[in-house]
Short mmCIF file of C-alpha atoms and ligand atoms in Angstrom, two decimals:
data_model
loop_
_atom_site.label_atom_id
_atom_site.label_comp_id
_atom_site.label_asym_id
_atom_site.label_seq_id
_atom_site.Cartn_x
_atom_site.Cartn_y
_atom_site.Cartn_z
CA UNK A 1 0.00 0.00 0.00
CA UNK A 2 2.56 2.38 1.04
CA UNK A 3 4.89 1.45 -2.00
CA UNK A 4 3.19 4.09 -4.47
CA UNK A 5 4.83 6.90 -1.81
CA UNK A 6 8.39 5.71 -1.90
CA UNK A 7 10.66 8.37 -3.59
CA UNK A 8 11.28 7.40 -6.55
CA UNK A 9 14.64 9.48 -7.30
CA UNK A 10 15.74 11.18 -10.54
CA UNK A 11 18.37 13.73 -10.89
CA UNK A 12 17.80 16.73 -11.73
CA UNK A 13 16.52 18.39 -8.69
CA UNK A 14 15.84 22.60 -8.93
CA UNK A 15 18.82 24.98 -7.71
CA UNK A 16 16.33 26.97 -5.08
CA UNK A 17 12.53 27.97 -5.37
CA UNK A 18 9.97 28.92 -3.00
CA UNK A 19 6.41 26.99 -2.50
CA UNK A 20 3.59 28.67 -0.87
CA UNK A 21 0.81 25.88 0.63
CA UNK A 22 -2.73 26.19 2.38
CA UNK A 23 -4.81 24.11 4.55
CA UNK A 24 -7.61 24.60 6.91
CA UNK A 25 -8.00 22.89 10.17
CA UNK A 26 -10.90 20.14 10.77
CA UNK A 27 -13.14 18.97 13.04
CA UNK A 28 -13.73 15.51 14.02
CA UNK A 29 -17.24 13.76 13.77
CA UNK A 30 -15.80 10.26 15.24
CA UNK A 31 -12.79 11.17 17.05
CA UNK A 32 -9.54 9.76 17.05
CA UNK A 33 -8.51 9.24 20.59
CA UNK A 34 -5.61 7.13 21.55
CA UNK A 35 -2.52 5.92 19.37
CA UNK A 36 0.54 3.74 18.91
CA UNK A 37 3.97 4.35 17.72
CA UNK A 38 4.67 5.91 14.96
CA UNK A 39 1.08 7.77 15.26
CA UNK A 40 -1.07 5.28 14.46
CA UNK A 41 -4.57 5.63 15.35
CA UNK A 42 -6.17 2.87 17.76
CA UNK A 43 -9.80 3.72 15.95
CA UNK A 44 -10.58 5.01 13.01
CA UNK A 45 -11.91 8.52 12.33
CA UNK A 46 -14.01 11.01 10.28
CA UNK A 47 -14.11 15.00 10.02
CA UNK A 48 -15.80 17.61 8.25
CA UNK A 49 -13.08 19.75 6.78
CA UNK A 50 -13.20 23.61 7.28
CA UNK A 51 -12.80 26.77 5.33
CA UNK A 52 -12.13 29.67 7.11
CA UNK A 53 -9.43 28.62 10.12
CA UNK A 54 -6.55 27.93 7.76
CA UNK A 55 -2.82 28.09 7.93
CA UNK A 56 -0.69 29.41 4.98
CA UNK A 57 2.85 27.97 4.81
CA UNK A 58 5.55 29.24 2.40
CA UNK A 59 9.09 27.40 2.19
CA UNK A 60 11.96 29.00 0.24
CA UNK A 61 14.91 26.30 -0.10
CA UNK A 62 18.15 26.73 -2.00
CA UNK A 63 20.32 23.69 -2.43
CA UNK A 64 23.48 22.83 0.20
CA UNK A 65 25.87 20.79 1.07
CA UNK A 66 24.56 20.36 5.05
CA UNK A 67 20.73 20.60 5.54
CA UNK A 68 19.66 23.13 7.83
CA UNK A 69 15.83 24.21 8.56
CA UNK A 70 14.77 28.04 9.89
CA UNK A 71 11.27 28.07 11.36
CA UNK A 72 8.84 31.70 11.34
CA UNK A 73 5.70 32.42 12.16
CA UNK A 74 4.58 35.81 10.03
CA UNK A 75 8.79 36.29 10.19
CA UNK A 76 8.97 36.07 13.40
CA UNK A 77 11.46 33.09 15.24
CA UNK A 78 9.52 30.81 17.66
CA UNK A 79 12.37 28.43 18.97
CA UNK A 80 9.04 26.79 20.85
CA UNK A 81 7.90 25.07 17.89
CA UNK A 82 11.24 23.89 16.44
CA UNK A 83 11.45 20.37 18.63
CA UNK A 84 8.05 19.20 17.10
CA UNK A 85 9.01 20.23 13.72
CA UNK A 86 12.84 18.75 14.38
CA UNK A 87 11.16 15.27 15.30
CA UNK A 88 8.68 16.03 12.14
CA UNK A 89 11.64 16.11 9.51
CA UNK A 90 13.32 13.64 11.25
CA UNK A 91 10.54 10.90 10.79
CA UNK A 92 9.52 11.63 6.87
CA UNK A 93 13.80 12.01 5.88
CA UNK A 94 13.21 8.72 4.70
CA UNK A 95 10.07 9.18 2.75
CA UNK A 96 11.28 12.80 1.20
CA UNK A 97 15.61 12.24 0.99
CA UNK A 98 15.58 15.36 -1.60
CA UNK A 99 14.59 18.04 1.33
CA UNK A 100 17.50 16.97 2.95
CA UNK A 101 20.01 18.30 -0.28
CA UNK A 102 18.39 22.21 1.06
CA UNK A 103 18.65 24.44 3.02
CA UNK A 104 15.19 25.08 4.26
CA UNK A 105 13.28 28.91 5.34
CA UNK A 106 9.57 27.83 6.91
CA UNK A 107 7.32 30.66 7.42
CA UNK A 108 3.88 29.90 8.81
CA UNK A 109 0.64 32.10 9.45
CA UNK A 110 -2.85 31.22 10.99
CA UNK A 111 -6.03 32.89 10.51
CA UNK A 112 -7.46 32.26 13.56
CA UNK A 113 -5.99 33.98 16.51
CA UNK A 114 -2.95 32.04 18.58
CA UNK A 115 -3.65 30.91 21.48
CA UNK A 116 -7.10 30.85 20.58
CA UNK A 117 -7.66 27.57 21.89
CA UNK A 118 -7.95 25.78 18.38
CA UNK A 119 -5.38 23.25 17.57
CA UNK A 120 -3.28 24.91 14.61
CA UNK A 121 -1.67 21.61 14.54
CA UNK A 122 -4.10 19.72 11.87
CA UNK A 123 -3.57 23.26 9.76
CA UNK A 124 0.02 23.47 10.56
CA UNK A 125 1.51 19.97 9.21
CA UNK A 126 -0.73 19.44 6.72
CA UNK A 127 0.32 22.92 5.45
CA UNK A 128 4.03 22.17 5.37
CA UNK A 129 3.65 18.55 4.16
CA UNK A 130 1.71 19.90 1.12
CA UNK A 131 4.41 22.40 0.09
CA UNK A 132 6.71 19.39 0.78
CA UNK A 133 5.35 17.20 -1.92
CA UNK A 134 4.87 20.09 -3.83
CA UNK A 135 8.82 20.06 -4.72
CA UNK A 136 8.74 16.05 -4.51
CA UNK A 137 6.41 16.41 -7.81
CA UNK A 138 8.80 19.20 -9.33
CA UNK A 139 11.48 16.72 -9.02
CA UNK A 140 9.52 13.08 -9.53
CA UNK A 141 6.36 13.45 -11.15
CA UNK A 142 4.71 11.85 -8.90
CA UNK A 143 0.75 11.92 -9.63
CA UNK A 144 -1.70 14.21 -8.20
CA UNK A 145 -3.66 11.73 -6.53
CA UNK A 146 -0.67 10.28 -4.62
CA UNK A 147 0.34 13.79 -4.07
CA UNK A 148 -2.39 14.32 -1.58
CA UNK A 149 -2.29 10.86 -0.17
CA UNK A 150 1.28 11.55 0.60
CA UNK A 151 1.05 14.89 1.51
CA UNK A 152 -1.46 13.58 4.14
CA UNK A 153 0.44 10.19 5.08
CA UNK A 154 3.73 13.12 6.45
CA UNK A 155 0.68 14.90 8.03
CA UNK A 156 0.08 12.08 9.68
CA UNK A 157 3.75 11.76 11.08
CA UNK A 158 3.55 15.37 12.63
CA UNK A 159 0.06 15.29 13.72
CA UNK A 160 -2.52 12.60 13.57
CA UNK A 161 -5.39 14.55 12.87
CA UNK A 162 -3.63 16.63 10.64
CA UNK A 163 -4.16 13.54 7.91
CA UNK A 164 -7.51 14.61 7.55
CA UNK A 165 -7.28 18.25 6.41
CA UNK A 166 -5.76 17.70 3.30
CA UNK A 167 -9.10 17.23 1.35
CA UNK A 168 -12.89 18.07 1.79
CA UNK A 169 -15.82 17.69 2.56
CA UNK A 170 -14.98 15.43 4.95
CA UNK A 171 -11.89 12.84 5.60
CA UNK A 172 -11.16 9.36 7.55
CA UNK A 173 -8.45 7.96 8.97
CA UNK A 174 -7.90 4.74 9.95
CA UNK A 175 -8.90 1.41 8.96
CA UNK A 176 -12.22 -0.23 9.08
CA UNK A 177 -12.65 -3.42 8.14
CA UNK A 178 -16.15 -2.38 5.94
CA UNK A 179 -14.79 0.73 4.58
CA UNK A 180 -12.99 0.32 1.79
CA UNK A 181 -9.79 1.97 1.34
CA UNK A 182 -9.14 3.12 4.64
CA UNK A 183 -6.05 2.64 6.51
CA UNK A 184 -4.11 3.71 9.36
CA UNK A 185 -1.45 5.85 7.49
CA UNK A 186 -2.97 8.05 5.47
CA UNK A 187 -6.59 9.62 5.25
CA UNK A 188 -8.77 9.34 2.57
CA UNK A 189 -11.46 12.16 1.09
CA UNK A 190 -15.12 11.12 1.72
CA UNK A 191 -17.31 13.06 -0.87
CA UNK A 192 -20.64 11.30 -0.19
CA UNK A 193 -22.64 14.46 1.57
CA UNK A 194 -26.32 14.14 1.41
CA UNK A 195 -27.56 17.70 0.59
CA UNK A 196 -28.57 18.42 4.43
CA UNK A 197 -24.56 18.64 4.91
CA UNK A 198 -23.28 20.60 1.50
CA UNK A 199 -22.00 24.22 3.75
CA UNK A 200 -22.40 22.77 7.30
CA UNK A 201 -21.92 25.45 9.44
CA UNK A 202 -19.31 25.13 12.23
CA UNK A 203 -19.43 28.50 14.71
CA UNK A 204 -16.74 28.10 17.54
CA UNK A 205 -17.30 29.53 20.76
CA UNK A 206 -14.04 30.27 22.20
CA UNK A 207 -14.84 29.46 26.07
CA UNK A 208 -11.26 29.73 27.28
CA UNK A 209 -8.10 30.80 24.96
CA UNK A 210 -5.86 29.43 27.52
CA UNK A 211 -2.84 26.83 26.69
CA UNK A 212 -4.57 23.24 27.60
CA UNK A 213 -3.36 21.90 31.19
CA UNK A 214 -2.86 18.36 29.32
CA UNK A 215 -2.00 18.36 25.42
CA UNK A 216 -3.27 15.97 23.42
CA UNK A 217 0.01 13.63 22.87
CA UNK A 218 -0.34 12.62 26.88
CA UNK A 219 -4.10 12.17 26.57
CA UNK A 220 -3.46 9.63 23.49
CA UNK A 221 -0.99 8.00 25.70
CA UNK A 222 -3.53 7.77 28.64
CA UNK A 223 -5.48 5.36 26.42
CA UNK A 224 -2.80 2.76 26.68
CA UNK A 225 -4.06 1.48 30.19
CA UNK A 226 -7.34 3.54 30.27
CA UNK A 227 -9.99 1.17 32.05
CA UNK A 228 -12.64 1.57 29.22
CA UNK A 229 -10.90 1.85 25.97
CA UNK A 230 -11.49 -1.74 24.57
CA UNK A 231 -15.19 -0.33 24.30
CA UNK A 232 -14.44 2.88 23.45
CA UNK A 233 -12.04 1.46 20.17
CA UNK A 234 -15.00 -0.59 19.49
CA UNK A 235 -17.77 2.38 19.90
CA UNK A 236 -16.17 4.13 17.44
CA UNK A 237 -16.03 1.95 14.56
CA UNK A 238 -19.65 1.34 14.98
CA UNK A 239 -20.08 5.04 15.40
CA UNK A 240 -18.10 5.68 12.08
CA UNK A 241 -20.12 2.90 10.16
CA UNK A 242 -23.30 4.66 11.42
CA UNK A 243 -21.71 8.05 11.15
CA UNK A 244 -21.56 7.44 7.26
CA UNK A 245 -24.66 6.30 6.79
CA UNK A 246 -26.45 9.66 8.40
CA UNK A 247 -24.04 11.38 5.81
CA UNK A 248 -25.71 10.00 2.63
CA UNK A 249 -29.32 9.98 3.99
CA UNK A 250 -29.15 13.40 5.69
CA UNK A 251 -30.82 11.98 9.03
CA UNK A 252 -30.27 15.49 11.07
CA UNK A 253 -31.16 13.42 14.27
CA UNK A 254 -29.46 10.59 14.06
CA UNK A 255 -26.28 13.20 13.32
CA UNK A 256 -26.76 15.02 16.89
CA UNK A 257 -27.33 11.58 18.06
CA UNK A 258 -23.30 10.70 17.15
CA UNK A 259 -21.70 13.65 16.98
CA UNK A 260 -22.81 14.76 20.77
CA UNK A 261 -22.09 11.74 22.13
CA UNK A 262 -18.20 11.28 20.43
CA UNK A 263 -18.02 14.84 22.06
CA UNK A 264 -18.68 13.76 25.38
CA UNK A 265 -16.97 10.23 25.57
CA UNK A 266 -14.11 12.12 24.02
CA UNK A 267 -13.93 14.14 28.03
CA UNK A 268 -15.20 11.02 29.46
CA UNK A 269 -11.97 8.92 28.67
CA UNK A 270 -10.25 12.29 30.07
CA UNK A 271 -12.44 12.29 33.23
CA UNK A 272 -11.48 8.85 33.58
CA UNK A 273 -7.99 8.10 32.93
CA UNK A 274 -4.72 7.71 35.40
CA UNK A 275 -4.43 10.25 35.95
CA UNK A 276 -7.80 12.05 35.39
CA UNK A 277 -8.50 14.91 33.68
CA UNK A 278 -11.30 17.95 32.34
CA UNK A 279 -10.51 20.25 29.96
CA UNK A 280 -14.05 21.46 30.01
CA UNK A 281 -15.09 24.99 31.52
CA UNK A 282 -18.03 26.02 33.43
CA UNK A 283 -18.74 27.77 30.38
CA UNK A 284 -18.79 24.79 28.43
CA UNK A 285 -21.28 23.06 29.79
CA UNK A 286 -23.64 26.15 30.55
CA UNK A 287 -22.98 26.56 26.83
CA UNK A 288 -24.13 22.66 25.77
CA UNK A 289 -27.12 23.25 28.27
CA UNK A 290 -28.48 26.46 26.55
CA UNK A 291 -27.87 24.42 23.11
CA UNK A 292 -29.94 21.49 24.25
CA UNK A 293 -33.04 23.89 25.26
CA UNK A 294 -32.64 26.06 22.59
CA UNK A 295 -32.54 22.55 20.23
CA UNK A 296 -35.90 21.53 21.93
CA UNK A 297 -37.92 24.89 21.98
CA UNK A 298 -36.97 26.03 18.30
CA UNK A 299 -36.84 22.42 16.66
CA UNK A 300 -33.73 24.19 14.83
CA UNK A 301 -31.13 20.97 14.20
CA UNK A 302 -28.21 23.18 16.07
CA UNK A 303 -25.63 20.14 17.88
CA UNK A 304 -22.36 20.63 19.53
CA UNK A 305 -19.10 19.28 19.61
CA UNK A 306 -15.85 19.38 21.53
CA UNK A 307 -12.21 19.32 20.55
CA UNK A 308 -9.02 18.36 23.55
CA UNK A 309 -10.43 21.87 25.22
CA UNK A 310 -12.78 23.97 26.27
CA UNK A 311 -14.29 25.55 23.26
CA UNK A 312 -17.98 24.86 21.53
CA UNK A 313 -18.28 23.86 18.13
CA UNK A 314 -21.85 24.61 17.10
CA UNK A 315 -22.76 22.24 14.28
CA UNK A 316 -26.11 23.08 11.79
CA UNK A 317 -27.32 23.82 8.20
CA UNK A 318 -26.67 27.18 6.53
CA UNK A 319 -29.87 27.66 6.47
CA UNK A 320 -30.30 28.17 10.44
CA UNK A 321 -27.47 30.61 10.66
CA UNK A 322 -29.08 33.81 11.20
CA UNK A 323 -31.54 31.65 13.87
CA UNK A 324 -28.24 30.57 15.37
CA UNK A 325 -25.96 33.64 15.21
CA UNK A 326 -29.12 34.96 17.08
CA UNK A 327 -29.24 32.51 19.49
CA UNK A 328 -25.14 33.48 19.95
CA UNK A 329 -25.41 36.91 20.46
CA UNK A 330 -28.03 36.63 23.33
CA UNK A 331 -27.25 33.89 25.52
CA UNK A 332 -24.32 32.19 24.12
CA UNK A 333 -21.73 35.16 23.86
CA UNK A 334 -21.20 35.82 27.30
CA UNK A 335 -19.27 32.70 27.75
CA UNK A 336 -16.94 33.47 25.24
CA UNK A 337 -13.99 35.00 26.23
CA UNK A 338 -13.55 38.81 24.69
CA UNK A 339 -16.65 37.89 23.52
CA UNK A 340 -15.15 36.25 20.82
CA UNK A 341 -16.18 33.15 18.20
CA UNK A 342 -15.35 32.14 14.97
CA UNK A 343 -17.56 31.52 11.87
CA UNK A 344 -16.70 28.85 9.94
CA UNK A 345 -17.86 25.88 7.31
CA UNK A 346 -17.63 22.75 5.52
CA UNK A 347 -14.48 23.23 2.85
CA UNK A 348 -12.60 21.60 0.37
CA UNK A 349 -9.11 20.81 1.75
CA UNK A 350 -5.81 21.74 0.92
CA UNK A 351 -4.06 23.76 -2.03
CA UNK A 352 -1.36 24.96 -3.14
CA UNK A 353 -0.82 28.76 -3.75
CA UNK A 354 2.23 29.02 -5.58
CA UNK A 355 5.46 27.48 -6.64
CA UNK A 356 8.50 29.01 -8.03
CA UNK A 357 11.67 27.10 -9.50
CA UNK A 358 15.31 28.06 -10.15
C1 DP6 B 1 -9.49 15.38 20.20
O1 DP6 B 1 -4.04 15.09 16.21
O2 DP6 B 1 -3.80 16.78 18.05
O3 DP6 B 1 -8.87 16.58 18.25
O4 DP6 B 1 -1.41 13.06 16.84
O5 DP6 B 1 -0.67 13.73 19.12
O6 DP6 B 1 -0.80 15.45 17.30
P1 DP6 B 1 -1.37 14.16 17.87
O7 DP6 B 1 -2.85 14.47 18.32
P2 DP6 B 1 -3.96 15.36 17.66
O8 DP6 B 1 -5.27 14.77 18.39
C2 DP6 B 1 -6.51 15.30 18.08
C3 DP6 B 1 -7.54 14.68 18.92
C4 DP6 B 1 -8.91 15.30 18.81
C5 DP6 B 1 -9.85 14.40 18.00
C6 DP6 B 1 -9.66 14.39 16.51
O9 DP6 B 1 -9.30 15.41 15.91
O10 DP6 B 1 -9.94 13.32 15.93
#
């Protein structure tokens, strides 16, 4: 399976260049909670991919005789970020041997705010393993197709859920045994949408822009000897198998149904694991209790879900959003830190912006 993303070397490789790659971050329907080494998934997972919360990631290399890597956000130096990306380049060297022949400028920018609470992680790799491949197909030829499916597959090595933002609507990773084409090292695009999903709306409420207490990498780990995940593993390949069905018949119920309750087992392995964990705020939960009464009194398909943090992702049709954005603005807001939330929607994935050769 993995043979079509060998390198497959030829010699002429360009003098220096410059590639400039997008992708937006995603949100998880079934989510992907717990993993083994070299990040891969112990379930399998699916997420709608978004539009608006996007990273943009340029990287100018000109050939050398030692590798060497420079790491920017907006041109700024963040020496916090370079271990992750250090350990990054150091596990796809063997898939990509060519970036190592550069020397390497990576300049990085985010739409949504830092520290806002929202993972730029997913955005981040994907990002930077796009304009990665990018050269690769300067130099190889490889195909488009196994562009992406590459692109996502080093994703996947920085950041697991990062696999899934390279394409839209919606992605999984990991395999299930009755979906085909799905494996554990690279995501695949799921196009199926029944017309109750085409522009999905995905508002965030951002509870609490604070740095989580636990990051995500320890709470994968805490799955290891975690008291429920056998069943957990298990509920969510049923969930995904049901979870695609809802998508191509549009059951709106049956949707809540899923997506609520991924949100909450998600905390509930964090509530209990060893050692035990919330991430949620009191704002969080005043926020799902409003949603659940405003759900019931307007009969307005409006569901929640929940990242590794505090914030609210409000999940419904476009054509609630005024109803909703309503809703926000007079109950919802004042949990929101600054006031402050984030519009976003279903999208197509990842592209690249420009590529230049010398
Ligand atoms: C709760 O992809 O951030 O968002 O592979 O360690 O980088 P690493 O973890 P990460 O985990 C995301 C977990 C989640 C659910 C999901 O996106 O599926």
């Amino acid at each position: 399976m993995l043979d079509q993303l060998k390198y497959q070397p030829i010699h002429s490789i360009p003098e220096s260049g410059e590639i400039t790659a997008k992708s937006p971050s995603n949100i998880a329907l079934v989510k992907y909670w717990g993993k083994k080494p070299i990040q891969i998934p112990t379930n399998p997972s699916i997420s709608f991919t978004l539009t608006n919360c996007f990273t943009k990631t340029s990287i100018s290399f000109k050939k050398s005789n030692s590798f060497s890597f420079n790491f920017t956000v907006k041109g700024v130096a963040k020496p916090s970020f370079i271990p992750k990306i250090e350990s990054f380049l150091d596990r796809i060297k063997k898939w990509c041997p060519f970036l190592f022949y550069y020397q390497i400028d990576i300049d990085t920018e985010n739409t949504f705010p830092h520290s806002s609470g929202i993972a730029s992680s997913a955005s981040g790799f994907s990002a930077l393993s796009l304009a990665i491949v990018e050269l690769e197909q300067k130099i190889t030829g490889i195909t488009n197709e196994n562009k992406y499916l590459k692109a996502s597959f080093l994703s996947r090595l920085g950041s697991g859920s990062a696999s899934r933002s390279l394409y839209g609507p919606a992605a999984i990773w990991g395999h299930h045994k009755n979906i085909s084409s799905t494996n554990d090292h690279y995501a695949i695009a799921y196009h199926d949408l029944h017309e109750n999903f085409k522009n999905y709306q995905d508002t965030i409420l951002l509870i609490d822009k604070g740095t989580k207490k636990v990051s995500s990498t320890v709470g994968h780990e805490l799955m290891h000897n975690h008291p429920f995940s056998k069943e957990r593993f298990l509920q969510a390949h049923n969930n995904l198998e049901n979870m695609i069905s809802v998508l191509q018949n549009g059951d709106l119920d049956k949707f809540i149904e899923i997506s609520e309750s991924e949100a909450l087992t998600l905390h509930a392995m964090m509530m209990t694991s060893k050692p035990y964990f919330i991430l949620m705020k009191q704002g969080t939960l005043s926020a799902i209790e409003l949603i659940w009464s405003f759900r019931k009194e307007s009969n307005i398909p409006l569901s929640f879900t929940l990242d590794a943090g505090a914030n609210v992702h409000l999940l419904y049709p476009l054509a609630y959003k005024q109803q909703v954005l309503d809703f926000i603005g007079s109950e919802l807001i004042v949990y929101c830190e600054n006031q402050q939330y984030i519009c976003d929607e279903v999208g197509s994935g990842a592209n690249i912006i420009r590529a230049s050769y010398a």
